[in-house]
Coordinates of C-alpha atoms (C1' of nucleotides) in Angstrom, one line a residue:
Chain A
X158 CA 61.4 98.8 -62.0
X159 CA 58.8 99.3 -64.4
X160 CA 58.7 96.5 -66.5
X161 CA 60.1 98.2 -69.4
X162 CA 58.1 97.6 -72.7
X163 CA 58.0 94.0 -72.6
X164 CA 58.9 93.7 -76.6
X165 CA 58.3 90.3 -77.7
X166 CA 62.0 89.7 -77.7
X167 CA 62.5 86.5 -79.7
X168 CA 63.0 84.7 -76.6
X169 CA 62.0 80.8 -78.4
X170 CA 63.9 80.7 -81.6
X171 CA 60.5 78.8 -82.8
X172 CA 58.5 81.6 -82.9
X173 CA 56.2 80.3 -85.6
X174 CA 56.5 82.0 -88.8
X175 CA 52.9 83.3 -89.5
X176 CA 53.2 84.5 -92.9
X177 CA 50.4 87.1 -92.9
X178 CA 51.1 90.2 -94.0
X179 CA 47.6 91.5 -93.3
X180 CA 48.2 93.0 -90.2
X181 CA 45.1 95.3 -90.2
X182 CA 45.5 95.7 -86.4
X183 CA 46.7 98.9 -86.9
X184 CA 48.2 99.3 -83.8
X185 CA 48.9 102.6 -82.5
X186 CA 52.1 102.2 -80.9
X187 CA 54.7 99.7 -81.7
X188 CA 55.1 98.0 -84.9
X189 CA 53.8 94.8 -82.9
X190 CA 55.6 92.2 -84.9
X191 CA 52.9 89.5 -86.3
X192 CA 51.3 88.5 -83.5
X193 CA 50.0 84.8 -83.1
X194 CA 47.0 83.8 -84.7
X195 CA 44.0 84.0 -82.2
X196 CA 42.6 80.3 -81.5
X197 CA 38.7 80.2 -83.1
X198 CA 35.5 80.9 -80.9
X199 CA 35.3 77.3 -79.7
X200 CA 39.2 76.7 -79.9
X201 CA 40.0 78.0 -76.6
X202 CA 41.3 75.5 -75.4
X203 CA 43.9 75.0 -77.4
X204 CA 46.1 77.5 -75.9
X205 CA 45.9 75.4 -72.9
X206 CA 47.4 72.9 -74.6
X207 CA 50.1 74.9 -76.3
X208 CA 51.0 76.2 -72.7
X209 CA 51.1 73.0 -71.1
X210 CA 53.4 71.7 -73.8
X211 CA 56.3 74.7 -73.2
X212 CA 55.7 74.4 -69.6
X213 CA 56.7 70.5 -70.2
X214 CA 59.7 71.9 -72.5
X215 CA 60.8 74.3 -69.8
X216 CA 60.6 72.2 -66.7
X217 CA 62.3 69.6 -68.4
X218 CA 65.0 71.6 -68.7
X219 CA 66.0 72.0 -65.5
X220 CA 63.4 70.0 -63.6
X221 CA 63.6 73.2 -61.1
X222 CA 60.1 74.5 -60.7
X223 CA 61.5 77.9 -59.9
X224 CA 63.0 78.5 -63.4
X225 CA 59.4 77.7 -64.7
X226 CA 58.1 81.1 -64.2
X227 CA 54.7 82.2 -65.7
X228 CA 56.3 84.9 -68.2
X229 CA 59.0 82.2 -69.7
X230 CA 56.2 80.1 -70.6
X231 CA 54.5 83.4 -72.2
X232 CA 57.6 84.1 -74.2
X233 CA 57.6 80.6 -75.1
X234 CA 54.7 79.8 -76.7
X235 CA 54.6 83.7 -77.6
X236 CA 51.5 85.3 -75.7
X237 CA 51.2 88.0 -73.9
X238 CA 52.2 87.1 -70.1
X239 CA 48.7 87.1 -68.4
X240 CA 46.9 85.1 -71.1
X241 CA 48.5 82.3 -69.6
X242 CA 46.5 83.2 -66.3
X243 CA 43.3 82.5 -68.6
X244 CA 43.8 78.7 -68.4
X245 CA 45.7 78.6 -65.1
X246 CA 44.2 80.3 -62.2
X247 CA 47.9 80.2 -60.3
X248 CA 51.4 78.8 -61.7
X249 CA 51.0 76.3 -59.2
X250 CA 48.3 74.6 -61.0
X251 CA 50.3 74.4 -64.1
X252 CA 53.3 73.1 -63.2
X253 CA 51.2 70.4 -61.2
X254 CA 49.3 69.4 -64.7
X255 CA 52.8 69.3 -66.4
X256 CA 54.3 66.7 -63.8
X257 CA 51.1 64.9 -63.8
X258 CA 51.9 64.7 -68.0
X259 CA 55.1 63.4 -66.9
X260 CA 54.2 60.6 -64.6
X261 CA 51.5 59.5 -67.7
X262 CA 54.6 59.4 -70.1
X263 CA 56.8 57.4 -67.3
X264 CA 54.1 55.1 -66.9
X265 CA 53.4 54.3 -70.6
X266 CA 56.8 53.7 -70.8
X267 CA 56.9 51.4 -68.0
X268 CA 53.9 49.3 -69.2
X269 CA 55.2 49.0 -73.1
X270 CA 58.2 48.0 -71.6
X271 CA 56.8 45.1 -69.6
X272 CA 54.9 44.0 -72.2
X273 CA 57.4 43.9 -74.4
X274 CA 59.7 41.5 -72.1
X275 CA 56.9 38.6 -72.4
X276 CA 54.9 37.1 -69.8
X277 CA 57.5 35.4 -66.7
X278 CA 57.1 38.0 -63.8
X279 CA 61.1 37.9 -63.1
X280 CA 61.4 38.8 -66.8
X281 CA 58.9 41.9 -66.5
X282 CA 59.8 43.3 -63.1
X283 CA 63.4 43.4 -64.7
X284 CA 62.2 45.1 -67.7
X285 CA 60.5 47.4 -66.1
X286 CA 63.0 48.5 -63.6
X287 CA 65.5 48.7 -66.3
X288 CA 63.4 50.8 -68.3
X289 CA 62.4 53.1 -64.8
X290 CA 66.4 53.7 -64.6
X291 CA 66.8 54.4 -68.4
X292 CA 64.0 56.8 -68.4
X293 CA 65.4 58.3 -65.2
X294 CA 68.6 58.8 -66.8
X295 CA 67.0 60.4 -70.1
X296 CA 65.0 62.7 -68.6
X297 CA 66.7 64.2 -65.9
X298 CA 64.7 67.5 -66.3
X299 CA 61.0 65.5 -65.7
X300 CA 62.2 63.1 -63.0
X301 CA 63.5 65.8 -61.0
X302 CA 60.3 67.4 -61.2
X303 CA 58.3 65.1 -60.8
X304 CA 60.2 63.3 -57.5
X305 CA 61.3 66.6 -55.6
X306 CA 59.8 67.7 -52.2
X307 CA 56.7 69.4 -52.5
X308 CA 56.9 73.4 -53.7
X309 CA 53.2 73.2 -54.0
X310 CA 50.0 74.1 -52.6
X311 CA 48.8 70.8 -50.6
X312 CA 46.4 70.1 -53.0
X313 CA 47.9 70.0 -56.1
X314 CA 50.7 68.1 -54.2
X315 CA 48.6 65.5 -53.5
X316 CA 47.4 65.6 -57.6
X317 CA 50.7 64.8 -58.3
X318 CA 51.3 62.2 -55.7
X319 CA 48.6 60.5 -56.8
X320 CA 49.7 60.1 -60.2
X321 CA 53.0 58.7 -58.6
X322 CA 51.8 56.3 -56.7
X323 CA 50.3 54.8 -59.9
X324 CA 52.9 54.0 -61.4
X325 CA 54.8 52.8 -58.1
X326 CA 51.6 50.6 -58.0
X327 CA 52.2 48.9 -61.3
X328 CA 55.9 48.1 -60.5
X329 CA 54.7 47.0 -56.6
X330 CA 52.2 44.7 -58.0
X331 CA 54.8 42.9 -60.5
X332 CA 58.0 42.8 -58.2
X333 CA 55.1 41.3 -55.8
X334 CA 54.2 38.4 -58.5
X335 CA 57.8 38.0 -59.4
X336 CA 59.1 37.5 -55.6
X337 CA 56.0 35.3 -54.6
X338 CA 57.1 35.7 -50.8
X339 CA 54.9 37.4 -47.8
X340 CA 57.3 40.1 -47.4
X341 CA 57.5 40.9 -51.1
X342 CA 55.6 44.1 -50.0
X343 CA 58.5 45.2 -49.1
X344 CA 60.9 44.3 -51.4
X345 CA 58.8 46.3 -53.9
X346 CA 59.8 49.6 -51.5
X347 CA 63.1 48.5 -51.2
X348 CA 63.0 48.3 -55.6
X349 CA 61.7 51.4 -55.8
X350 CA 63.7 53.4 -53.2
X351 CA 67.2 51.5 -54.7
X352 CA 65.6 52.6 -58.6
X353 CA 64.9 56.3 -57.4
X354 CA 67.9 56.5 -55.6
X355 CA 70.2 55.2 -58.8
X356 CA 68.5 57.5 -61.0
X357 CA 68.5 60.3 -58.7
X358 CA 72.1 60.0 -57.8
X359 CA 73.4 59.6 -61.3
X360 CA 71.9 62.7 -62.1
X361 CA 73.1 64.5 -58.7
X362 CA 76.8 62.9 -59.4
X363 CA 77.3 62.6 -62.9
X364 CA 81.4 62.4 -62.0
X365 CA 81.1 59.4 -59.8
X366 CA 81.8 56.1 -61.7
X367 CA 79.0 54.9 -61.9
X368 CA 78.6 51.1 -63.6
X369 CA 77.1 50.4 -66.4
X370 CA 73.4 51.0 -65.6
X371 CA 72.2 47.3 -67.0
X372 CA 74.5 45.6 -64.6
X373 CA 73.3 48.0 -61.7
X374 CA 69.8 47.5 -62.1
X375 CA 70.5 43.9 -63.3
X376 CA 72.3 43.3 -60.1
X377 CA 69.6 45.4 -57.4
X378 CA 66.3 43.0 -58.9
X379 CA 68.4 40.2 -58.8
X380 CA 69.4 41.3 -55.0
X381 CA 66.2 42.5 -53.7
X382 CA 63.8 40.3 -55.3
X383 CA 65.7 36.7 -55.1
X384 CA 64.8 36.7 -58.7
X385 CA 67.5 35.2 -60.8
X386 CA 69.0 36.7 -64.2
X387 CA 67.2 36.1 -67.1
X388 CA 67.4 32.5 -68.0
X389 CA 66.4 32.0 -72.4
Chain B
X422 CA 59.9 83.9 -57.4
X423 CA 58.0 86.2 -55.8
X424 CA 55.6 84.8 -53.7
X425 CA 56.2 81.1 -54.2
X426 CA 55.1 80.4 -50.5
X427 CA 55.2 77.6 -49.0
X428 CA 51.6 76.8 -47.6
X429 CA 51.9 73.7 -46.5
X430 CA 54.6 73.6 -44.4
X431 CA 52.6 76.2 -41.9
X432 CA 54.2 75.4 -38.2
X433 CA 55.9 78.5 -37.2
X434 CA 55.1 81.6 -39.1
X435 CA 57.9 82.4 -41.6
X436 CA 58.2 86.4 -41.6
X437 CA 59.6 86.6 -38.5
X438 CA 59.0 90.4 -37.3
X439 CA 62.4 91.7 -38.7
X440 CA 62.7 94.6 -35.7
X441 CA 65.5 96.0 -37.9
X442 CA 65.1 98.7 -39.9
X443 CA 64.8 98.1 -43.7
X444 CA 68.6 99.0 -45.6
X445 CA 67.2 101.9 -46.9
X446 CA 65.2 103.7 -44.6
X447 CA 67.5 106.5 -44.5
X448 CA 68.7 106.2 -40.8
X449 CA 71.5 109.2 -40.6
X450 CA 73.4 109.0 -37.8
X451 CA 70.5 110.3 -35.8
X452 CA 70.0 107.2 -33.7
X453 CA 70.6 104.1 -35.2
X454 CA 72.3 102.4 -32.0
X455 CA 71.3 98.9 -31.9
X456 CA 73.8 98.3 -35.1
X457 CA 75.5 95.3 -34.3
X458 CA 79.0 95.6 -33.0
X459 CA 81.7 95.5 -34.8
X460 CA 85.1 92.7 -35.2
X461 CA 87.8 93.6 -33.1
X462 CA 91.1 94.1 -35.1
X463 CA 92.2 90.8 -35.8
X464 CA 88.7 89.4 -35.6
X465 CA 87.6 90.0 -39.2
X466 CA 87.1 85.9 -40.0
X467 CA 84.3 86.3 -37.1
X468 CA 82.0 87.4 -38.9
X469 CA 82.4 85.1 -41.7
X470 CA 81.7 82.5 -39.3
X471 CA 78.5 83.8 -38.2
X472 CA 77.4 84.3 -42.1
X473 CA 78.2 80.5 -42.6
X474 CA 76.0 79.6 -39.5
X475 CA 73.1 81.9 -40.9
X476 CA 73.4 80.3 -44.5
X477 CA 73.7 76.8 -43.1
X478 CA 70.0 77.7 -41.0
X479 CA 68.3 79.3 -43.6
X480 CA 69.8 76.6 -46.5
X481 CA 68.5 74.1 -44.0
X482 CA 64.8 75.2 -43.5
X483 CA 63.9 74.2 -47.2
X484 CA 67.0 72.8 -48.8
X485 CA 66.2 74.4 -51.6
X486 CA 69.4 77.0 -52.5
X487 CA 67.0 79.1 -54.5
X488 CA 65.8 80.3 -51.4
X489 CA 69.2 81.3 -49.6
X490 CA 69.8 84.8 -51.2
X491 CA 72.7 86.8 -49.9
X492 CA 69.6 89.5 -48.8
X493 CA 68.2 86.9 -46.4
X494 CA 71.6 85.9 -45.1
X495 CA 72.1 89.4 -44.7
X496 CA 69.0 89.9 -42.8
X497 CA 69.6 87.3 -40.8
X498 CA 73.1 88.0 -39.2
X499 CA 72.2 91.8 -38.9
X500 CA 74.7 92.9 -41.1
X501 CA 74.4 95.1 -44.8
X502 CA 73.3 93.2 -47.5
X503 CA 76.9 93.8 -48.9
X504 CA 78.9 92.9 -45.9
X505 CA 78.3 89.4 -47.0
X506 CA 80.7 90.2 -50.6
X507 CA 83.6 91.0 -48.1
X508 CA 83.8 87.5 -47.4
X509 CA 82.5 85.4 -50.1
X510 CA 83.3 86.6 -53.9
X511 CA 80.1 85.0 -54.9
X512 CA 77.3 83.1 -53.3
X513 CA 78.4 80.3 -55.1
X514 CA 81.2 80.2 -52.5
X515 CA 79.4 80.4 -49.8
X516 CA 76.8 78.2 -50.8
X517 CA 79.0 75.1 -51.2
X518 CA 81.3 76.4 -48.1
X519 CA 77.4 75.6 -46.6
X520 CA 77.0 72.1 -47.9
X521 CA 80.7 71.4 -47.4
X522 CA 80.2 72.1 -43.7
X523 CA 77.0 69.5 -43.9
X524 CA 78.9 66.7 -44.9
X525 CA 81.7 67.2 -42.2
X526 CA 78.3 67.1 -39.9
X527 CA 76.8 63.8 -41.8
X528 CA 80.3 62.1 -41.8
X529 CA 80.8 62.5 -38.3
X530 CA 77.4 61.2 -37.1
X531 CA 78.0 57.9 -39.0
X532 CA 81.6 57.0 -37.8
X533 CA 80.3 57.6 -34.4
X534 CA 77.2 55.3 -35.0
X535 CA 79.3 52.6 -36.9
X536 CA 81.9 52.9 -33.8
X537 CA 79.0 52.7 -31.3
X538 CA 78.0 49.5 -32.6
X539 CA 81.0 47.3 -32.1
X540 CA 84.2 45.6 -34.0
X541 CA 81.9 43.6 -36.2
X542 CA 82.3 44.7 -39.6
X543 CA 78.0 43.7 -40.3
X544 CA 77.3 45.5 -36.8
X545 CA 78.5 48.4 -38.5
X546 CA 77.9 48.9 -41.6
X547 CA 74.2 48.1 -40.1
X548 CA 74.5 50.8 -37.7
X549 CA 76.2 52.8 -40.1
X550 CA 73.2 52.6 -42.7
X551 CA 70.7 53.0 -40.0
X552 CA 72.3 56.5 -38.8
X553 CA 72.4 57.3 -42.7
X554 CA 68.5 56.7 -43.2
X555 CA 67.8 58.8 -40.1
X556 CA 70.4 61.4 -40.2
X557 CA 68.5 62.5 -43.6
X558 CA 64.7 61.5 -42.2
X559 CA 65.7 64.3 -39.5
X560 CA 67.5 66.7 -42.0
X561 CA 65.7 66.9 -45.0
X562 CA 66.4 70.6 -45.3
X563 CA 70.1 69.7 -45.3
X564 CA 70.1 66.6 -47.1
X565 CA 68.9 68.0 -49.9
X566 CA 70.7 70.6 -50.5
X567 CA 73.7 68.1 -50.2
X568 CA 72.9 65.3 -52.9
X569 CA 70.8 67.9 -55.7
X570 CA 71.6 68.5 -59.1
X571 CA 74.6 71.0 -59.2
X572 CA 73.5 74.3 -59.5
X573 CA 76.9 75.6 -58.6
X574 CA 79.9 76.5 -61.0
X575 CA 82.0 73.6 -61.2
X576 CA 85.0 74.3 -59.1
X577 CA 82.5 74.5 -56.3
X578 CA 80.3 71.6 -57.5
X579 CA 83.4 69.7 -56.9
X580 CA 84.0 70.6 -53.9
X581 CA 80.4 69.7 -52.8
X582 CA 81.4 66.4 -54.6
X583 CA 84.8 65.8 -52.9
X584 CA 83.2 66.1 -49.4
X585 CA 80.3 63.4 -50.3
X586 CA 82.7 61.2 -51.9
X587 CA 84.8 61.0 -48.6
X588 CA 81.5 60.1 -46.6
X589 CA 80.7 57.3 -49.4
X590 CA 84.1 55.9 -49.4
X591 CA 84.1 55.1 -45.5
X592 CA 81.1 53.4 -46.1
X593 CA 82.1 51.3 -49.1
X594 CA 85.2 50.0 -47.1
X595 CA 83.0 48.8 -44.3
X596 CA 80.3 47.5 -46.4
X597 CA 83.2 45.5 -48.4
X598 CA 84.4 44.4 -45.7
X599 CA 81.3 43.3 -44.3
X600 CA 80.2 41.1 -47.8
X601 CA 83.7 39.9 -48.1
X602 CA 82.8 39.2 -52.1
X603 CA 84.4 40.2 -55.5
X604 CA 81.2 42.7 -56.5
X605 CA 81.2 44.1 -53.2
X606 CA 81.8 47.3 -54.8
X607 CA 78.8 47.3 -56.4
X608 CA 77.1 46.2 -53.4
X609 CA 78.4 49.4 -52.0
X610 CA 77.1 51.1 -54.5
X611 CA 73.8 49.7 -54.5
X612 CA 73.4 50.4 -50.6
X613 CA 74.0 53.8 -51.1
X614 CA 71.9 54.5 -53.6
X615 CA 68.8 52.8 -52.1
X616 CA 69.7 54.6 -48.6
X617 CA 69.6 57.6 -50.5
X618 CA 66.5 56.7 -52.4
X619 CA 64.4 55.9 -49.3
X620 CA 65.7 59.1 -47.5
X621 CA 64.5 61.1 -50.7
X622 CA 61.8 59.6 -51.3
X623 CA 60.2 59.8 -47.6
X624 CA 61.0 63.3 -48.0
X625 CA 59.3 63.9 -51.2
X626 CA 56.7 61.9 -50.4
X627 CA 55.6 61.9 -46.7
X628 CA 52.1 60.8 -47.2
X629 CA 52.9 57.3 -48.6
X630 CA 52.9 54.4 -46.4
X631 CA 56.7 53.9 -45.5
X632 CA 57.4 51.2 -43.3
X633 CA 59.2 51.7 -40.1
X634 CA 62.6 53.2 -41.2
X635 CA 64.6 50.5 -39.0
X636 CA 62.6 47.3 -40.2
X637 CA 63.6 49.0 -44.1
X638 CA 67.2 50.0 -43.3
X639 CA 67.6 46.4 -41.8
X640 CA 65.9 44.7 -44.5
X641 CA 68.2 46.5 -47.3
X642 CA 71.6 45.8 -45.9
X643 CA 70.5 42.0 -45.4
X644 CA 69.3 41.5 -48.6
X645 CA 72.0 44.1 -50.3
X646 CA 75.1 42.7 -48.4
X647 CA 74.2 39.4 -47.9
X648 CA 74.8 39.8 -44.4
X649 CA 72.4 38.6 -42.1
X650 CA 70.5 40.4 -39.0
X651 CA 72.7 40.9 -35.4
X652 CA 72.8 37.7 -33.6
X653 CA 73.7 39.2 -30.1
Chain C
dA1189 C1' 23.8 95.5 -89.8
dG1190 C1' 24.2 95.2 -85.3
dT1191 C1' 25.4 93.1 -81.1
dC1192 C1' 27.5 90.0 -77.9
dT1193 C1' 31.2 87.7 -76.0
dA1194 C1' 35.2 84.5 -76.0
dA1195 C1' 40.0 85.1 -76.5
dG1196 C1' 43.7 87.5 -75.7
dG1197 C1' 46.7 92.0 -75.1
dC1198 C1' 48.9 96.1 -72.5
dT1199 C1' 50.5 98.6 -68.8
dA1200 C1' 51.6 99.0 -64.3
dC1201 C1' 52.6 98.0 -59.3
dG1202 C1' 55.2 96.2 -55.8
dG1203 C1' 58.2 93.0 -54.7
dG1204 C1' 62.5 90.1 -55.2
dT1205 C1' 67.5 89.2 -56.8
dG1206 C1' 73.1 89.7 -57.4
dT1207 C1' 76.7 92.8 -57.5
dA1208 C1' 79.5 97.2 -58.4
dC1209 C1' 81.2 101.2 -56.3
dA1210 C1' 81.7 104.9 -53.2
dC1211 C1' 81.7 106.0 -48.7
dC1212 C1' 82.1 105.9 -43.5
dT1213 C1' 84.1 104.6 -38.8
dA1214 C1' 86.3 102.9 -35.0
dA1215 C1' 90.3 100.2 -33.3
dT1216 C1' 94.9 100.4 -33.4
dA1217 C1' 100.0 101.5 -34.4
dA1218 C1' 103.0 105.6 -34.5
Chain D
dT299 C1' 97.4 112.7 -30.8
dT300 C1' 97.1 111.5 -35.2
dA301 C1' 97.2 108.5 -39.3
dT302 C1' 96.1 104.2 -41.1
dT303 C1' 93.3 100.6 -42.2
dA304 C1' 90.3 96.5 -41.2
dG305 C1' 85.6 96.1 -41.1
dG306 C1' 82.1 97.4 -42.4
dT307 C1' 77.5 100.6 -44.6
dG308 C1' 74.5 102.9 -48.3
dT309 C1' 73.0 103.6 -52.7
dA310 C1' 72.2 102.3 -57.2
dC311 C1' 71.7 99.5 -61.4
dA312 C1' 69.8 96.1 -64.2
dC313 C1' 67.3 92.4 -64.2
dC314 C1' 63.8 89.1 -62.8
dC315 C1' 59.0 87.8 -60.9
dG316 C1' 53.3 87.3 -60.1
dT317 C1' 49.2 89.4 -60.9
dA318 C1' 45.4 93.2 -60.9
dG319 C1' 42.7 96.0 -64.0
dC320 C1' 41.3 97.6 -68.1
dC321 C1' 41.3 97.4 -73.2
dT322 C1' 41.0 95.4 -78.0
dT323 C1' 39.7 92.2 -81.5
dA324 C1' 37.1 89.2 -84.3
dG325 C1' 34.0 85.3 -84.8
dA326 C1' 29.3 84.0 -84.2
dC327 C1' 24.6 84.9 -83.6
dT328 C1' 20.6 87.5 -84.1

DNA sequence: AGTCTAAGGCTACGGGTGTACACCTAATAA
DNA sequence: TTATTAGGTGTACACCCGTAGCCTTAGACT
């Protein structure tokens, strides 16, 4: 009822220190503890980007899109709740620009991670499903956003499905070089679905004894492409 | 989460005309007679009942348990919001009572499709997988509420977890059985985890170009179990 | 010096939520 | 017929939420 004064609250311990004891403002009510430096006349955009980065932080903890709320990221980055409406017309197109960062960092990580295992197909597709799972596993938060069913407005939706099916793209188009077989099509689903469905259960299960996540994922390319382990 | 609607979905509307009057429009005991009759002496667990059917609908229309508030289930059996608490010390409790209740359902459906199919032990775990995939393609609601991140307190988490490990178990024996080989257990694992990644997946992303759910079921447990397609 | 305007703040409204506590009422046992 | 009690109801509190409308500030340009 009432919202009740809204005092800055030191929600984020990182409230940045802003060591300016100027304070002019003069405000007539509160104290109004130093307030964040206003971004320069062309700089506007830089709160964007400051917003998008706590929204990242914030999703990731939970990967729940319904704990990202518009004043948390407010308190966060410490601005007044509706200046976050200046950059995002609805919540719903922020947290589909934060995913959408998340499959870009998932998909970097894919590619270094293939290029780092050489130039044999079996020995990238392995890489990069090893390094799928790992990421998977590291970022709970992120994948979880990023792979749920769809909270948001169709359109943004499809924004983020978009930047998903990159990166299943990528890993289709290697698993289909490393199997070299007419069906391979399919095997690249069937990698996928088996990679989503490790990391995603791992993360929904954590008490389950789960092997160790090498061997798994190890084992699954091995199965479902025909390629065989690593040969040096 | 105020107005985090669901747009997309569309289909039926949502607010369904709620002929009840609202908990606090001070109805003395003018009129008030279409209250909803009360348990007869030693009926008191009825009424439980009917709030476990009302959660499991409502918990099934998005999956999501942020959207079953003890209001709504409430609102939905036709009782006061607080009638509910006489039942269930938390909605924790009831919540995982809900999912519980969904894996007795899920467990169920797959004996009976793995005993439909026969004595032989790659009939069934084929039927058995099959009836996996589509018991989740046609309860995604459900289904994901069942295998999410754990939301609940841990006693009830456990719970949740107890009742999924008793499906999976039923299905590792067969599936062992079935590959007759010294890693079967991981072969296990690795069928349930891909079932549960292409359920999930088709879910979360209905637009992509799945293949037929049969051909991809089929396909996985040949390729994950070694065991090759029904020769009638 | 004056003005314009981008950048952001403040307050409020109307809604949602879980849960504690006091109260009522009808079916039964005496 | 009356007392008891199982089976509820009503109200309230404290806390969340999105967003609409209006206001303030300061950098930049005349």
């Amino acid at each position: 009822m009432a919202d009740r004064a809204e005092v800055p609250q030191a929600g984020g311990a990182d409230t940045t220190p802003d060591p300016r004891p100027d304070e002019h403002a003069r405000r007539p009510r509160s104290g109004a503890p130093s307030r964040r430096p206003r971004a320069r006349r062309g700089e506007g955009a830089r709160l964007r980007g400051e917003v998008v980065e706590a929204a990242r932080r914030l999703l990731a903890t939970t990967g729940d899109p319904a704990d990202l709320s518009l004043r948390a990221v407010a308190r966060e980055v410490g601005i007044a709740t509706t200046s976050v409406y200046l950059h995002f017309a609805t919540l719903d197109e922020l947290l589909a620009e934060v995913k959408v960062t998340y499959f870009t960092d998932f998909g970097a990580t894919l590619d270094a991670a293939a290029d780092a295992a050489g130039d044999r197909p079996g020995v990238r597709v392995r890489a990069r499903g090893l390094a799928y799972a790992r990421w998977g596993a590291e970022h709970p938060g992120e994948y979880r956003a990023m792979f749920e069913a769809p909270t948001l407005a169709a359109d943004a939706a499809a924004q983020v499905a978009r930047a998903g099916a990159e990166v299943f793209a990528a890993m289709r188009d290697e698993a289909v070089e490393a199997a070299g077989r007419p069906d391979a099509d399919l095997l690249a689903i069937h990698l996928w679905t088996a990679l989503h469905g490790t990391v995603s259960l791992r993360t929904a299960r954590p008490q389950f004894p789960w092997p160790d996540l090498t061997v798994e994922v190890d084992s699954l390319v091995t199965h479902l492409l025909g390629v065989p382990p690593a040969t040096p």
